[in-house]
Structures are given as C-alpha cells and as structure tokens.
XYZ file of C-alpha atoms in Angstrom:
682
model
C -1.957 -25.227 -15.231
C -0.976 -28.913 -14.748
C -0.922 -30.111 -11.167
C 2.753 -30.959 -11.468
C 3.677 -27.294 -11.678
C 2.091 -26.291 -8.415
C 4.786 -27.034 -5.771
C 7.389 -24.767 -7.365
C 4.855 -22.057 -8.094
C 3.697 -22.270 -4.478
C 7.289 -21.739 -3.340
C 7.499 -18.469 -5.235
C 4.007 -17.230 -4.483
C 3.794 -18.164 -0.792
C 6.849 -16.237 0.315
C 6.829 -14.313 3.565
C 5.049 -10.986 3.828
C 8.102 -8.987 2.775
C 7.954 -10.493 -0.709
C 4.237 -11.243 -1.112
C 2.783 -9.644 -4.194
C 0.303 -7.198 -2.707
C -2.271 -6.111 -5.245
C -1.615 -9.009 -7.574
C -4.049 -10.476 -10.054
C -7.075 -11.757 -8.139
C -10.109 -12.983 -10.009
C -8.973 -11.100 -13.087
C -8.866 -7.674 -11.404
C -6.120 -6.588 -9.072
C -6.697 -5.003 -5.700
C -7.432 -1.421 -6.581
C -5.134 -0.228 -3.833
C -2.385 -1.673 -5.963
C 0.890 -3.113 -4.763
C 4.265 -1.584 -4.279
C 6.714 -1.488 -7.160
C 8.675 -4.247 -5.412
C 5.667 -6.519 -5.022
C 4.708 -6.171 -8.695
C 8.282 -6.930 -9.617
C 8.071 -10.267 -7.822
C 5.469 -11.484 -10.312
C 7.822 -11.561 -13.292
C 9.800 -14.481 -11.858
C 6.713 -16.531 -11.017
C 5.568 -16.147 -14.633
C 8.696 -17.968 -15.808
C 9.685 -20.611 -13.257
C 6.334 -22.451 -12.953
C 7.024 -24.019 -16.359
C 9.301 -26.401 -14.452
C 7.222 -29.493 -13.755
C 7.629 -31.288 -10.441
C 8.079 -34.833 -11.712
C 9.618 -36.509 -8.698
C 7.429 -39.482 -7.668
C 8.466 -39.050 -4.059
C 7.213 -35.471 -3.852
C 5.770 -34.823 -0.434
C 3.529 -32.149 0.947
C 4.769 -28.602 0.415
C 6.384 -26.955 3.415
C 6.430 -23.271 4.199
C 9.585 -21.338 4.950
C 9.307 -19.835 8.398
C 8.271 -16.184 8.546
C 10.610 -13.447 9.763
C 7.715 -12.260 11.912
C 7.354 -15.525 13.794
C 10.817 -17.040 13.538
C 12.746 -17.684 16.747
C 16.015 -15.745 17.042
C 18.724 -17.548 15.071
C 21.644 -19.117 16.892
C 24.188 -16.415 16.176
C 27.102 -15.880 18.545
C 26.471 -13.512 21.411
C 27.938 -10.039 21.426
C 30.844 -11.207 23.557
C 31.333 -14.531 21.833
C 34.282 -15.413 19.679
C 32.607 -17.677 17.156
C 31.657 -16.824 13.637
C 28.122 -16.134 12.498
C 26.429 -19.115 10.900
C 23.148 -19.410 9.099
C 20.620 -21.644 10.828
C 21.353 -25.253 10.029
C 18.882 -27.368 8.155
C 19.983 -30.602 9.751
C 17.345 -31.849 12.144
C 16.143 -28.311 12.580
C 19.034 -27.492 14.903
C 21.354 -24.559 14.726
C 25.092 -24.858 15.025
C 27.808 -22.356 15.524
C 31.321 -22.189 16.821
C 30.701 -19.354 19.230
C 29.543 -19.405 22.817
C 26.124 -18.189 21.784
C 25.389 -21.078 19.442
C 22.707 -23.603 20.204
C 19.514 -25.132 19.014
C 16.504 -23.427 17.571
C 18.010 -22.285 14.295
C 14.939 -23.363 12.375
C 14.277 -25.549 9.372
C 15.524 -23.959 6.167
C 14.326 -26.642 3.765
C 12.728 -25.519 0.569
C 8.951 -26.041 0.357
C 9.276 -26.918 -3.319
C 11.236 -30.108 -2.643
C 10.335 -33.601 -1.530
C 11.869 -35.176 1.563
C 14.740 -36.843 -0.286
C 15.706 -33.555 -1.970
C 16.081 -31.386 1.118
C 19.751 -31.895 1.874
C 20.819 -30.671 -1.552
C 18.762 -27.481 -1.278
C 19.870 -26.845 2.307
C 23.488 -26.941 1.176
C 22.878 -23.520 -0.372
C 22.910 -22.211 3.204
C 25.185 -24.497 5.158
C 28.022 -25.350 2.793
C 30.996 -23.192 3.534
C 29.348 -21.644 6.570
C 30.395 -21.878 10.139
C 34.144 -21.273 10.577
C 35.485 -23.563 7.991
C 36.047 -23.464 4.291
C 34.482 -20.445 2.584
C 32.707 -18.964 5.628
C 33.234 -15.432 6.888
C 34.970 -14.685 10.224
C 33.002 -11.461 10.724
C 30.688 -11.252 13.722
C 27.079 -10.202 13.504
C 27.278 -6.466 14.127
C 25.679 -3.139 13.351
C 25.994 -1.860 9.768
C 28.380 0.929 10.808
C 30.649 -1.429 12.750
C 30.709 -3.851 9.817
C 32.051 -0.967 7.731
C 34.818 -0.494 10.302
C 35.583 -4.220 10.262
C 36.086 -3.975 6.499
C 38.452 -1.036 7.024
C 40.337 -3.111 9.603
C 40.778 -5.889 7.062
C 42.054 -3.471 4.408
C 44.925 -2.316 6.667
C 45.619 -5.927 7.670
C 44.882 -5.521 11.377
C 42.128 -8.158 11.296
C 40.843 -10.723 8.811
C 43.919 -10.192 6.647
C 43.646 -13.731 5.221
C 40.265 -12.958 3.635
C 40.603 -9.228 2.960
C 39.552 -9.306 -0.683
C 36.580 -11.625 -0.081
C 35.356 -9.565 2.862
C 35.622 -6.317 0.911
C 33.768 -7.844 -2.041
C 31.070 -9.326 0.219
C 30.499 -5.917 1.767
C 30.376 -4.038 -1.540
C 27.944 -6.435 -3.206
C 25.511 -6.601 -0.286
C 25.723 -3.273 1.571
C 22.538 -1.903 -0.101
C 20.639 -4.580 1.840
C 21.615 -3.299 5.290
C 23.345 0.059 4.830
C 22.018 2.817 2.574
C 24.521 4.385 0.191
C 24.181 7.809 1.832
C 24.983 6.356 5.254
C 27.985 4.427 3.913
C 29.348 7.622 2.398
C 28.897 9.455 5.717
C 30.780 6.746 7.642
C 33.694 6.804 5.181
C 33.931 10.607 5.311
C 33.831 10.562 9.119
C 36.576 7.951 9.355
C 38.774 9.765 6.853
C 38.493 12.988 8.843
C 39.470 11.455 12.205
C 42.468 13.145 13.800
C 45.232 11.217 15.521
C 46.501 11.724 19.054
C 48.889 14.542 19.814
C 46.932 17.412 18.366
C 46.600 15.969 14.905
C 50.293 15.284 14.324
C 51.231 12.671 11.849
C 51.816 9.347 13.493
C 49.614 7.293 15.670
C 45.869 7.512 15.704
C 43.435 6.148 18.190
C 41.927 3.691 15.668
C 38.496 3.593 14.063
C 35.927 5.647 15.977
C 32.989 3.344 16.652
C 29.387 4.197 17.175
C 28.456 5.161 20.715
C 31.842 6.375 21.899
C 34.354 3.975 20.446
C 33.226 0.529 21.642
C 31.635 -1.998 19.300
C 29.320 -4.698 20.597
C 30.438 -4.305 24.232
C 34.075 -5.188 23.697
C 37.242 -3.151 23.340
C 38.853 -5.177 20.590
C 39.911 -2.105 18.667
C 41.756 -0.781 21.745
C 43.502 -4.134 22.256
C 44.819 -4.382 18.713
C 48.549 -4.570 18.184
C 49.749 -1.013 18.586
C 47.950 2.005 17.264
C 47.027 2.554 13.649
C 49.104 4.823 11.508
C 47.170 7.890 10.323
C 48.204 7.597 6.669
C 47.424 3.890 6.673
C 43.969 4.627 8.068
C 43.197 7.235 5.428
C 44.463 5.008 2.637
C 42.180 2.226 3.873
C 39.181 4.580 3.642
C 40.205 5.571 0.130
C 40.637 1.918 -0.904
C 37.093 1.133 0.215
C 35.792 4.317 -1.447
C 37.463 3.432 -4.762
C 35.962 -0.066 -4.668
C 32.537 1.434 -3.986
C 32.847 3.887 -6.886
C 34.101 1.183 -9.237
C 31.370 -1.319 -8.306
C 28.500 1.145 -8.641
C 29.889 3.457 -11.315
C 27.032 3.065 -13.827
C 24.382 3.364 -11.139
C 26.029 6.420 -9.590
C 26.286 8.132 -12.970
C 22.537 7.780 -13.279
C 22.053 9.738 -10.034
C 23.934 12.737 -11.436
C 25.085 15.542 -9.138
C 23.744 13.817 -6.034
C 26.198 10.938 -6.396
C 29.091 13.195 -7.374
C 29.002 15.025 -4.038
C 30.655 12.084 -2.233
C 33.901 11.831 -4.276
C 34.034 15.619 -4.465
C 33.787 16.018 -0.687
C 36.281 13.206 -0.108
C 38.633 14.841 -2.614
C 38.472 18.172 -0.763
C 39.259 16.434 2.547
C 42.179 14.562 0.986
C 43.647 17.730 -0.555
C 43.697 19.356 2.886
C 45.615 16.355 4.262
C 48.298 16.355 1.540
C 50.731 18.584 3.448
C 50.618 16.230 6.420
C 50.386 12.996 4.421
C 52.238 13.448 1.078
C 51.917 9.695 0.399
C 48.258 10.326 -0.437
C 49.096 12.231 -3.617
C 48.351 9.302 -5.979
C 45.023 8.665 -4.280
C 44.111 12.365 -4.514
C 44.757 12.346 -8.265
C 42.652 9.215 -8.574
C 39.823 10.889 -6.644
C 40.013 13.872 -8.967
C 39.576 11.559 -11.946
C 36.540 9.968 -10.289
C 34.864 13.346 -9.756
C 35.380 14.073 -13.458
C 34.045 10.663 -14.505
C 30.853 11.016 -12.471
C 30.347 14.681 -13.311
C 31.321 14.642 -16.993
C 30.778 11.321 -18.819
C 33.112 10.578 -21.706
C 32.160 11.609 -25.242
C 31.518 7.937 -26.018
C 29.057 7.634 -23.131
C 27.372 10.917 -24.056
C 26.839 9.705 -27.611
C 25.481 6.408 -26.283
C 23.029 8.226 -24.019
C 21.695 10.257 -26.964
C 20.590 7.047 -28.624
C 18.667 5.847 -25.613
C 15.236 7.026 -26.786
C 14.055 3.607 -27.865
C 11.237 1.118 -27.437
C 11.034 -1.723 -24.952
C 10.743 -5.171 -26.561
C 7.190 -5.249 -27.890
C 5.414 -2.189 -26.600
C 6.385 -0.031 -29.569
C 8.147 -1.632 -32.518
C 10.878 -0.147 -34.658
C 12.978 -2.368 -36.920
C 16.032 -0.100 -36.834
C 16.048 -0.157 -33.024
C 15.903 -3.938 -32.717
C 18.888 -4.423 -35.051
C 21.163 -2.305 -32.856
C 23.349 -4.021 -30.215
C 21.567 -4.067 -26.877
C 22.767 -1.608 -24.245
C 21.980 -1.502 -20.550
C 18.889 0.444 -19.570
C 19.113 3.048 -16.831
C 16.273 4.676 -15.003
C 17.086 8.035 -16.577
C 16.815 6.660 -20.138
C 13.901 7.873 -22.200
C 11.706 5.368 -24.005
C 8.700 5.370 -26.312
C 5.618 3.530 -25.123
C 1.993 3.247 -26.191
C -0.732 3.820 -23.632
C -4.205 2.685 -24.711
C -7.661 3.986 -23.878
C -10.795 1.808 -23.343
C -11.754 2.065 -27.045
C -8.271 0.713 -28.000
C -7.067 3.982 -29.476
C -3.680 4.966 -28.094
C -1.253 7.786 -27.493
C 2.501 7.422 -27.763
C 4.417 8.975 -24.909
C 8.087 9.652 -24.402
C 8.995 8.986 -20.799
C 11.872 8.235 -18.464
C 12.090 4.535 -17.712
C 11.984 5.134 -13.951
C 9.279 7.794 -13.872
C 6.315 7.511 -11.530
C 2.863 6.462 -12.635
C 1.572 9.945 -11.808
C 4.001 11.427 -14.350
C 2.927 8.900 -17.002
C -0.722 9.822 -16.469
C 0.114 13.533 -16.738
C 1.786 12.894 -20.111
C -1.190 10.844 -21.302
C -3.659 13.496 -20.172
C -1.722 16.189 -22.004
C -1.735 14.125 -25.209
C -5.450 13.375 -24.943
C -6.302 17.056 -24.506
C -4.874 17.797 -27.950
C -6.274 14.671 -29.605
C -8.930 15.117 -32.297
C -10.442 11.755 -31.311
C -11.039 12.850 -27.719
C -14.107 15.112 -27.696
C -14.340 15.172 -23.869
C -11.468 16.163 -21.610
C -10.348 13.202 -19.476
C -11.086 13.327 -15.748
C -9.123 11.539 -13.041
C -7.169 8.775 -14.777
C -5.734 5.537 -13.444
C -3.028 3.406 -15.098
C -3.886 -0.259 -15.585
C -1.878 -3.201 -16.928
C -4.101 -5.539 -18.976
C -2.825 -8.984 -19.963
C -3.857 -10.928 -23.055
C -6.004 -13.112 -20.778
C -7.938 -10.059 -19.579
C -6.373 -9.857 -16.108
C -5.972 -6.335 -14.772
C -3.636 -4.688 -12.272
C -4.070 -1.097 -11.166
C -0.927 0.907 -10.457
C -0.605 3.452 -7.688
C 0.405 7.002 -8.662
C 3.597 6.571 -6.617
C 4.715 3.342 -8.352
C 7.948 3.686 -10.331
C 9.576 1.937 -13.282
C 6.484 -0.035 -14.281
C 7.458 -0.510 -17.946
C 9.856 -3.407 -17.371
C 7.382 -5.249 -15.123
C 4.897 -5.798 -17.947
C 4.368 -9.269 -19.354
C 5.032 -10.281 -22.945
C 1.619 -9.221 -24.255
C 0.607 -6.941 -21.398
C -0.328 -3.372 -22.326
C -0.861 -0.167 -20.390
C -4.319 1.410 -20.370
C -5.315 4.822 -19.017
C -8.939 5.150 -18.012
C -11.259 6.615 -15.425
C -11.990 4.368 -12.409
C -15.555 3.784 -13.606
C -14.218 2.329 -16.886
C -11.990 -0.288 -15.259
C -14.417 -3.187 -15.712
C -14.872 -2.387 -19.406
C -11.187 -2.802 -20.304
C -10.497 -5.641 -22.733
C -7.284 -7.000 -24.279
C -6.357 -5.770 -27.743
C -8.119 -7.691 -30.551
C -4.832 -9.055 -31.899
C -4.132 -10.602 -28.481
C -7.445 -12.488 -28.496
C -7.797 -13.639 -32.109
C -5.236 -15.543 -34.136
C -4.766 -16.309 -37.788
C -3.458 -19.728 -38.912
C -0.584 -19.655 -41.335
C 2.857 -20.897 -42.232
C 5.711 -19.864 -40.000
C 8.590 -17.741 -41.254
C 10.765 -20.210 -39.372
C 10.386 -22.746 -42.203
C 12.610 -20.566 -44.404
C 15.360 -20.102 -41.784
C 18.131 -22.496 -40.840
C 18.226 -23.801 -37.266
C 21.886 -22.777 -37.007
C 21.198 -19.159 -37.902
C 18.223 -18.884 -35.552
C 20.170 -20.470 -32.688
C 23.124 -18.130 -33.255
C 20.877 -15.088 -33.155
C 19.175 -16.342 -29.978
C 22.554 -16.797 -28.291
C 23.873 -13.392 -29.384
C 20.747 -11.589 -28.175
C 20.692 -13.489 -24.864
C 24.326 -12.600 -24.271
C 23.636 -8.923 -24.957
C 20.732 -8.947 -22.495
C 22.635 -10.901 -19.828
C 25.692 -8.648 -20.169
C 23.511 -5.583 -19.573
C 22.472 -6.796 -16.114
C 24.524 -5.146 -13.365
C 25.470 -7.787 -10.806
C 23.851 -5.816 -7.982
C 20.493 -6.077 -9.786
C 20.263 -9.713 -8.650
C 20.578 -8.583 -5.041
C 18.136 -5.696 -5.509
C 15.546 -7.967 -7.157
C 15.341 -10.302 -4.154
C 16.030 -7.827 -1.328
C 14.108 -4.916 -2.834
C 12.140 -4.268 0.329
C 15.254 -3.783 2.432
C 16.714 -0.428 1.453
C 17.738 -1.409 -2.082
C 17.482 1.778 -4.111
C 18.464 0.644 -7.633
C 15.846 -0.857 -9.930
C 16.596 -4.264 -11.523
C 15.430 -3.017 -14.933
C 17.729 -5.105 -17.128
C 17.199 -8.254 -15.088
C 13.451 -7.919 -15.545
C 13.958 -7.743 -19.311
C 15.949 -11.002 -19.204
C 13.063 -12.673 -17.360
C 10.638 -11.253 -19.889
C 12.763 -12.666 -22.715
C 12.758 -16.118 -21.131
C 8.968 -16.097 -20.971
C 8.791 -14.758 -24.527
C 10.915 -17.578 -25.982
C 8.816 -20.226 -24.219
C 5.595 -18.848 -25.670
C 7.199 -18.337 -29.087
C 7.877 -22.075 -29.390
C 4.272 -22.948 -28.555
C 2.878 -20.211 -30.804
C 4.825 -21.264 -33.886
C 3.853 -24.927 -33.572
C 0.188 -24.314 -32.805
C -0.291 -21.833 -35.652
C 0.905 -24.428 -38.162
C -2.116 -26.266 -39.636
C -0.212 -28.856 -41.690
C 0.802 -31.974 -39.743
C 4.003 -32.663 -41.801
C 5.104 -29.040 -41.414
C 4.307 -29.156 -37.705
C 6.574 -32.196 -37.340
C 9.295 -30.300 -39.230
C 8.932 -27.402 -36.797
C 9.209 -29.796 -33.857
C 12.462 -31.184 -35.281
C 13.772 -27.686 -35.898
C 13.077 -26.541 -32.333
C 14.819 -29.601 -30.878
C 17.795 -28.850 -33.108
C 17.753 -25.172 -32.010
C 17.729 -26.291 -28.371
C 20.702 -28.590 -29.024
C 22.660 -25.772 -30.687
C 21.901 -23.352 -27.820
C 23.116 -25.966 -25.319
C 26.233 -26.536 -27.420
C 26.979 -22.800 -27.310
C 26.301 -22.746 -23.535
C 23.191 -20.587 -23.708
C 21.169 -22.366 -21.040
C 18.577 -19.580 -20.962
C 17.269 -20.169 -24.496
C 18.031 -23.896 -24.296
C 15.714 -24.425 -21.331
C 13.189 -21.855 -22.591
C 12.806 -23.850 -25.837
C 12.576 -27.166 -23.949
C 9.962 -25.761 -21.578
C 8.073 -24.303 -24.534
C 7.911 -27.770 -26.102
C 6.741 -29.069 -22.724
C 3.829 -26.624 -22.719
C 0.638 -28.685 -22.151
C -0.863 -27.286 -25.356
C 2.084 -28.710 -27.342
C 2.825 -31.891 -25.404
C -0.762 -33.138 -25.951
C -0.334 -33.194 -29.752
C -0.060 -37.005 -29.967
C -0.042 -37.277 -33.774
C 2.637 -34.606 -34.057
C 4.956 -36.255 -31.546
C 4.391 -39.718 -33.018
C 5.607 -38.415 -36.385
C 8.902 -37.319 -34.860
C 11.853 -39.626 -35.724
C 13.094 -41.753 -32.830
C 16.459 -40.022 -32.815
C 14.851 -36.657 -32.079
C 12.486 -38.117 -29.477
C 15.423 -39.633 -27.596
C 17.338 -36.350 -27.775
C 14.358 -34.425 -26.414
C 14.006 -36.889 -23.525
C 17.612 -36.100 -22.597
C 16.801 -32.387 -22.658
C 13.738 -32.970 -20.475
C 15.903 -34.718 -17.897
C 18.042 -31.555 -17.641
C 14.906 -29.506 -16.966
C 13.752 -32.008 -14.326
C 13.402 -30.129 -10.997
C 13.811 -33.247 -8.820
C 16.653 -33.324 -6.294
C 16.860 -29.535 -6.426
C 17.421 -29.402 -10.215
C 20.429 -31.706 -9.862
C 20.725 -32.467 -13.586
C 20.827 -28.776 -14.479
C 23.302 -28.009 -11.676
C 25.578 -30.855 -12.766
C 25.508 -29.510 -16.319
C 26.314 -25.904 -15.417
C 29.117 -27.035 -13.075
C 30.748 -28.892 -15.954
C 30.779 -25.818 -18.234
C 33.499 -23.204 -18.431
C 32.848 -19.483 -18.982
C 31.476 -17.759 -20.903
C 27.977 -19.117 -20.448
C 24.417 -17.851 -20.026
C 22.659 -19.447 -17.034
C 18.945 -20.046 -16.620
C 18.338 -16.794 -14.746
C 15.016 -17.688 -13.040
C 16.736 -20.514 -11.173
C 19.464 -18.147 -9.948
C 16.751 -15.930 -8.500
C 14.994 -18.915 -6.965
C 18.214 -19.810 -5.124
C 18.697 -16.241 -3.919
C 15.066 -16.077 -2.789
C 15.416 -19.301 -0.829
C 18.597 -18.057 0.827
C 16.881 -14.796 1.734
C 13.783 -16.454 3.209
C 15.569 -19.257 5.053
C 17.189 -16.995 7.665
C 16.882 -13.460 8.925
C 18.927 -10.562 7.632
C 18.659 -8.686 10.939
C 18.281 -9.660 14.555
C 17.622 -6.408 16.312
C 20.247 -4.016 15.001
C 22.753 -6.742 14.136
C 23.335 -7.843 10.540
C 23.744 -11.536 9.765
C 26.916 -11.125 7.733
C 27.285 -14.851 7.084
C 24.084 -14.565 5.054
C 25.579 -11.599 3.186
C 28.628 -13.738 2.420
C 26.473 -16.485 0.894
C 24.581 -13.916 -1.210
C 27.880 -12.475 -2.451
C 29.123 -15.986 -3.332
C 26.123 -16.448 -5.619
C 26.758 -13.085 -7.269
C 30.413 -14.015 -7.788
C 29.257 -17.129 -9.645
C 27.302 -14.852 -11.990
C 30.423 -12.717 -12.413
C 32.390 -15.843 -13.294
C 29.882 -16.792 -16.010
C 30.660 -13.459 -17.722
C 34.404 -13.461 -17.017
C 35.235 -13.822 -20.718
C 33.545 -12.548 -23.849
C 31.256 -14.819 -25.836
C 32.493 -15.251 -29.393
C 30.390 -16.850 -32.121
C 31.870 -17.491 -35.533
C 29.058 -17.158 -38.026
C 28.934 -16.764 -41.769
C 26.734 -13.866 -42.804
C 24.032 -15.213 -45.094
C 21.911 -12.958 -47.330
C 19.012 -13.428 -44.902
C 21.128 -12.560 -41.857
C 19.385 -9.284 -41.037
C 15.948 -10.796 -41.640
C 16.676 -13.611 -39.153
C 18.124 -11.157 -36.645
C 15.026 -8.949 -36.788
C 12.765 -11.993 -36.490
C 14.539 -13.336 -33.393
C 14.543 -9.946 -31.666
C 10.856 -9.279 -32.368
C 9.181 -12.597 -31.718
C 5.422 -12.636 -32.285
C 3.915 -14.735 -29.524
C 0.630 -15.723 -27.908
C 0.989 -15.858 -24.126
C -2.650 -16.616 -23.284
C -2.540 -20.251 -22.151
C -6.293 -20.746 -22.646
C -6.042 -19.547 -26.253
C -3.041 -21.814 -26.883
C -4.966 -24.792 -25.553
C -7.963 -23.982 -27.777
C -5.640 -23.810 -30.773
C -4.191 -27.184 -29.797
C -7.615 -28.806 -29.544
C -8.554 -27.526 -33.000
C -5.426 -29.092 -34.477
C -5.931 -32.437 -32.731
C -9.328 -32.742 -31.044
C -9.480 -34.578 -27.739
C -11.158 -37.641 -29.265
C -8.472 -38.048 -31.930
C-alpha cells in the first residue's frame, strides 16, 4: 500500500475501543477468539476508503481522537442550567456553550486524517449549527426517558414548538443509539395510560409522569408549564409519536414478526378502552387498527416479494436469472443460497437465513457433509473461517450473526476442524489468472455506464436510512443489522478492483489504451448522471498503484483524456477534508448517489469526537447532528432516478456483465500482473 494512503486508513483503523476491530486479520490469521459481529463489520469500510490518497503537501503528523475512556467530561450545561447542549468545540481545544455549565475542557475534535490547515473544515461537522443558534437543538442533555417526554411536550406545543418536526425526526432517527425499542414502547404505553386528576375524568391531567416521581433533572419545569395538559391532547401526542415510530421502522418491524406487532396491538387495546371518554380519538384508533394489520399480515404484494427472496449474494453463488431481477432490500429473515468450502476445496451449498448465527450455519454444513458421498469420515467440531484471495483468515465465533454481508469481494467461507486452520488456502481461481481480451471491448461506454448507475441506484435505494446510524453506533444498543449498506460498500470495492482487473488482464498495449479511454469515458458518464459512487470507484480503480505505474499505457492516452482524468483526480483529492468532492455534491440536485464510504467516515468522526453519554445523560446535540447527516441522505433520494436508454440487442448481456463483475482483489497479484505487462526496467 502506498505511503500516501496511510493517514486516512489510520483514521479508520485506530478508532477508540468501542469500534476497534477485535479479531481482525493479523499476520494472515485472525485472533482465534474472533471479534464481535460489529467489529468485523467495521472492516468493510476500511477496505474501501484507503484508496483515497493523502496528497496534501502540508500533511502533518496524524492525531488521535480522544478516547471515551479517558476523555474529560464535555462542557454540557448543568442539570439546572438553561443553555442548550453543545458538542465540544474544536477551536483552540476549548468548549463553549450558552448555559451556566459551559466552560473549557471540551477537547480537541480534529480529525487525525487531516493536516493542520484542514482542521477547521472537518471540525465544522460538529460545530456548525450547534450551540443555540441556527440549526442547533434546544433540548437539554437528559435521560433517555425524559428525552422521550420532551418530544411529547413538543408535539402538543407546550415546549420547543418552533422545532417540533425537527426534534421528532431527530429522536426517531437516533433513538436506537440511546433507547432500546422495547423501552421506548414501554414509555409510550405508560404515558398513554396516565389518568388525569379528578378520578380519571376527562379534562386536566397532571402532565407527563417523569422518572423518579415526576421531576426531571432536579427541576419542576413540567409543573410550571402554562396550565395543565388536556388528557385527549396528551394521548394524541403519544399516538403521533407512535405513528412516526411505526412509519420510520415499518420494514424493520415487519422482520421481527409477532414480537413487533405486540406494541401497536397493546396500544390499540388501550385506545379502544378510552374511546368512550375521548371520542376524538376515533380516527387514531382506526389508524392503529390498520397498523396492527400491516405488521401482522403483509400485503399480497409483499408476500409475493418475500417468496422470491431465496437468492444468492453478489458473487458467492451465481445465477444469471437472479442478477437480472431488480434489486430488493435484504432483511435478516430472508433466505439465501451460499457455498461453504472444505479444506480440499469441495463445497456444500446451504440455504440459510441472512441473519442466522454461525452455529446454525455450521449445523447446516455438518448435516450436508454427513450425507455427502465425498466425505468418508464424519466431521468433528467445525469452525467457520473467512478466507480472502490473499490467504488471510478470520475465524468466526459461534454466536456471530449475519456474517454473509461482511465478506469481501473474493472472500469465501470455509468450514474445517481447528487443526486444519493453517492448511486453508484460497480457491485456485483466486490465485491464478488467465490473460485474455475483455468483454468490455464489445460494449459501448454509454451502455455500461447506464447499467452501473441503475444498479447503484437499486442498491442505494435498498438501504434503510437507519442502517447508517446502526453501522457506526452498532455497539450502543443498535439492534438492526446494516445488511444493505454493507452490500453497497462491497459494490464500491468491487468496481474499483474491476477497473484494475480488466486493464491488467489485457496483454495488447493498443487495446489497453482503448480500455483506459473507455473507463475515463464511463467515469465521465457516471458523473454526468450524478452517480458519484461508481464515478469515484472507477477513478480510484485507475489510481490503483498497479495501474498508475503503467507508463507506456498512460503515455499512449490522448492529451484530452489525460486532462479529463486529472480533473477527476482532483475531485478524489482528500486534502482540505475532501473539499473538491464536497463542493461538487453541494452543487448537485437530487436524485444523486453519494460516495457512501465518505458519508460513513463523517458519521464515524462525529461519533468519536464527543461522547454520546455522560453518566445517564444523553448528548442530544450530538444526536441532532447525526440526524442532520441522515436527512442529507434522505434528500439525495427524495426523487426517483430516471434514465432514458435505448434497449440495444446486447442490453441483457451488458446488464448481466455489470451485475456479475469478475474481479481480482489481491493487490499483490495485481501488481505482479502489472510488472509482467511493463517490467520495472522498461
């Protein structure tokens, strides 16, 4: 790996202990204790982003983000203060806040991947819009339960009425970080069931019942509010929040089945009992009834869609008919086909739930091997190992879940006994390569670019917005797996290696130059159609050291194309916190496909730059900034991508090719191929 890549890779790999990849690849063999599912998941981003080269001449020494274990308490307002919560400021390492508890000692939140002249731009991710002005949140740091009550207050307009919608959206997008779904449901049911004064008569209620006897954070603000809260208004506020919760997490709740349906059902029963006293709730009761039906009995359309979910993941088991179908979102309950290999490279094909545990996968493999004619001896205690094309190994724990989407482009699953671990080798086709002409020569750049954009849009549209939050905050009570997001990251890595593979397999210099021109044209077309994922993936693939060293190939490129590629390289330049890329994406209007790894880098930096909790209090200003980033992603998909294409006779052939790219992801092998094409002394 070139030295220029190291600062950004260090940023992703030297995160604090909560996100460190325990059991990662070390010396070719992972720690046999394995890592958690979350820690393995972290690796997929670091496989993609390090292709960014740190080219800034002013780059200084890398800095580490402070650790949550050693960080001084942030300068949040005190429990009795009146100021808003602010993230620690990056300016001069001092904290600022508008409350009485603000002061110095907030900590330095500058990114370790940036040089000294780039820090202010990166720090703006935290400080812009924070503090009490423009875009900040007026909500105090508080316990998770009391934050729920603050949201209910805003819904009825008693407090924070000017930012009701933003506050509700902030809470819904980020609550899995600090408040488990089960606990949120309990709080809403408790608040709905509160009785008002006067023996439960309709009229005035005491207000929201807070934890510990009615007082929140040592103050009696709820008792000092203007008048008492109307009972019907209170119940409608609970239902409003409940409906937003059900709407935001509908697909994820459907996956949980009967367990998730108990909440709307129980809330519906409570609401029915209140109808005689509060007839104005009738519309909400009917709406709740519809929600119980939706979660309990999916529509015929959804049922039919679920039947078709037995399908392969990208490359681990190939079927042409499957790859030609429009991409649909994966859920943990979906069943997939996957090959699991043995040390002699024979394999069994298993049918498994996407989210199943490693122990269940091994049980399925063992059952298959028992009935295999090629297995004369019954297998003993098996372990599941991921083996990359470079021969690196990672051992999974039996309790690990949803491991399929964490695999690299050419990484395969092996089942073996512990004593056979050292004998595992990559598949022969991952080690050896055959020179030959590329199929890409017979395809037009326009058609290939269109198919790249369409497939990227399908993949990006499948990602639930909460998956971005779960990916970064997975260790903090996030319960939903970012399966579709991991597939987008895998696709980004796949496209980068595809570019290098196609060029390096081409033995003819004139044809190699033609391929170089075609890839630059494909990148230009992807940029024109606002697919920044494939655009940057192609540019970074051309920047692969094994390709960029081909002096004779690049010298044969016409000047017009060389100048165009230099412009593309400037967009991929990471200096000044990727300013060129950020300027470009700011100038575009939806729909567009962003470079997803950089979104996750920003979220990771925001997460690591300041604490989520201080004691039992939640830093809600941080939650607001996280939600702002997710809303940007929502904006990118706010309209449907439409591509007008003429169907050529080779349309299906190009579509199948683009969706089943054959790539070499072993960097050492790519470099050997490059040296054979143009030896070092050429």
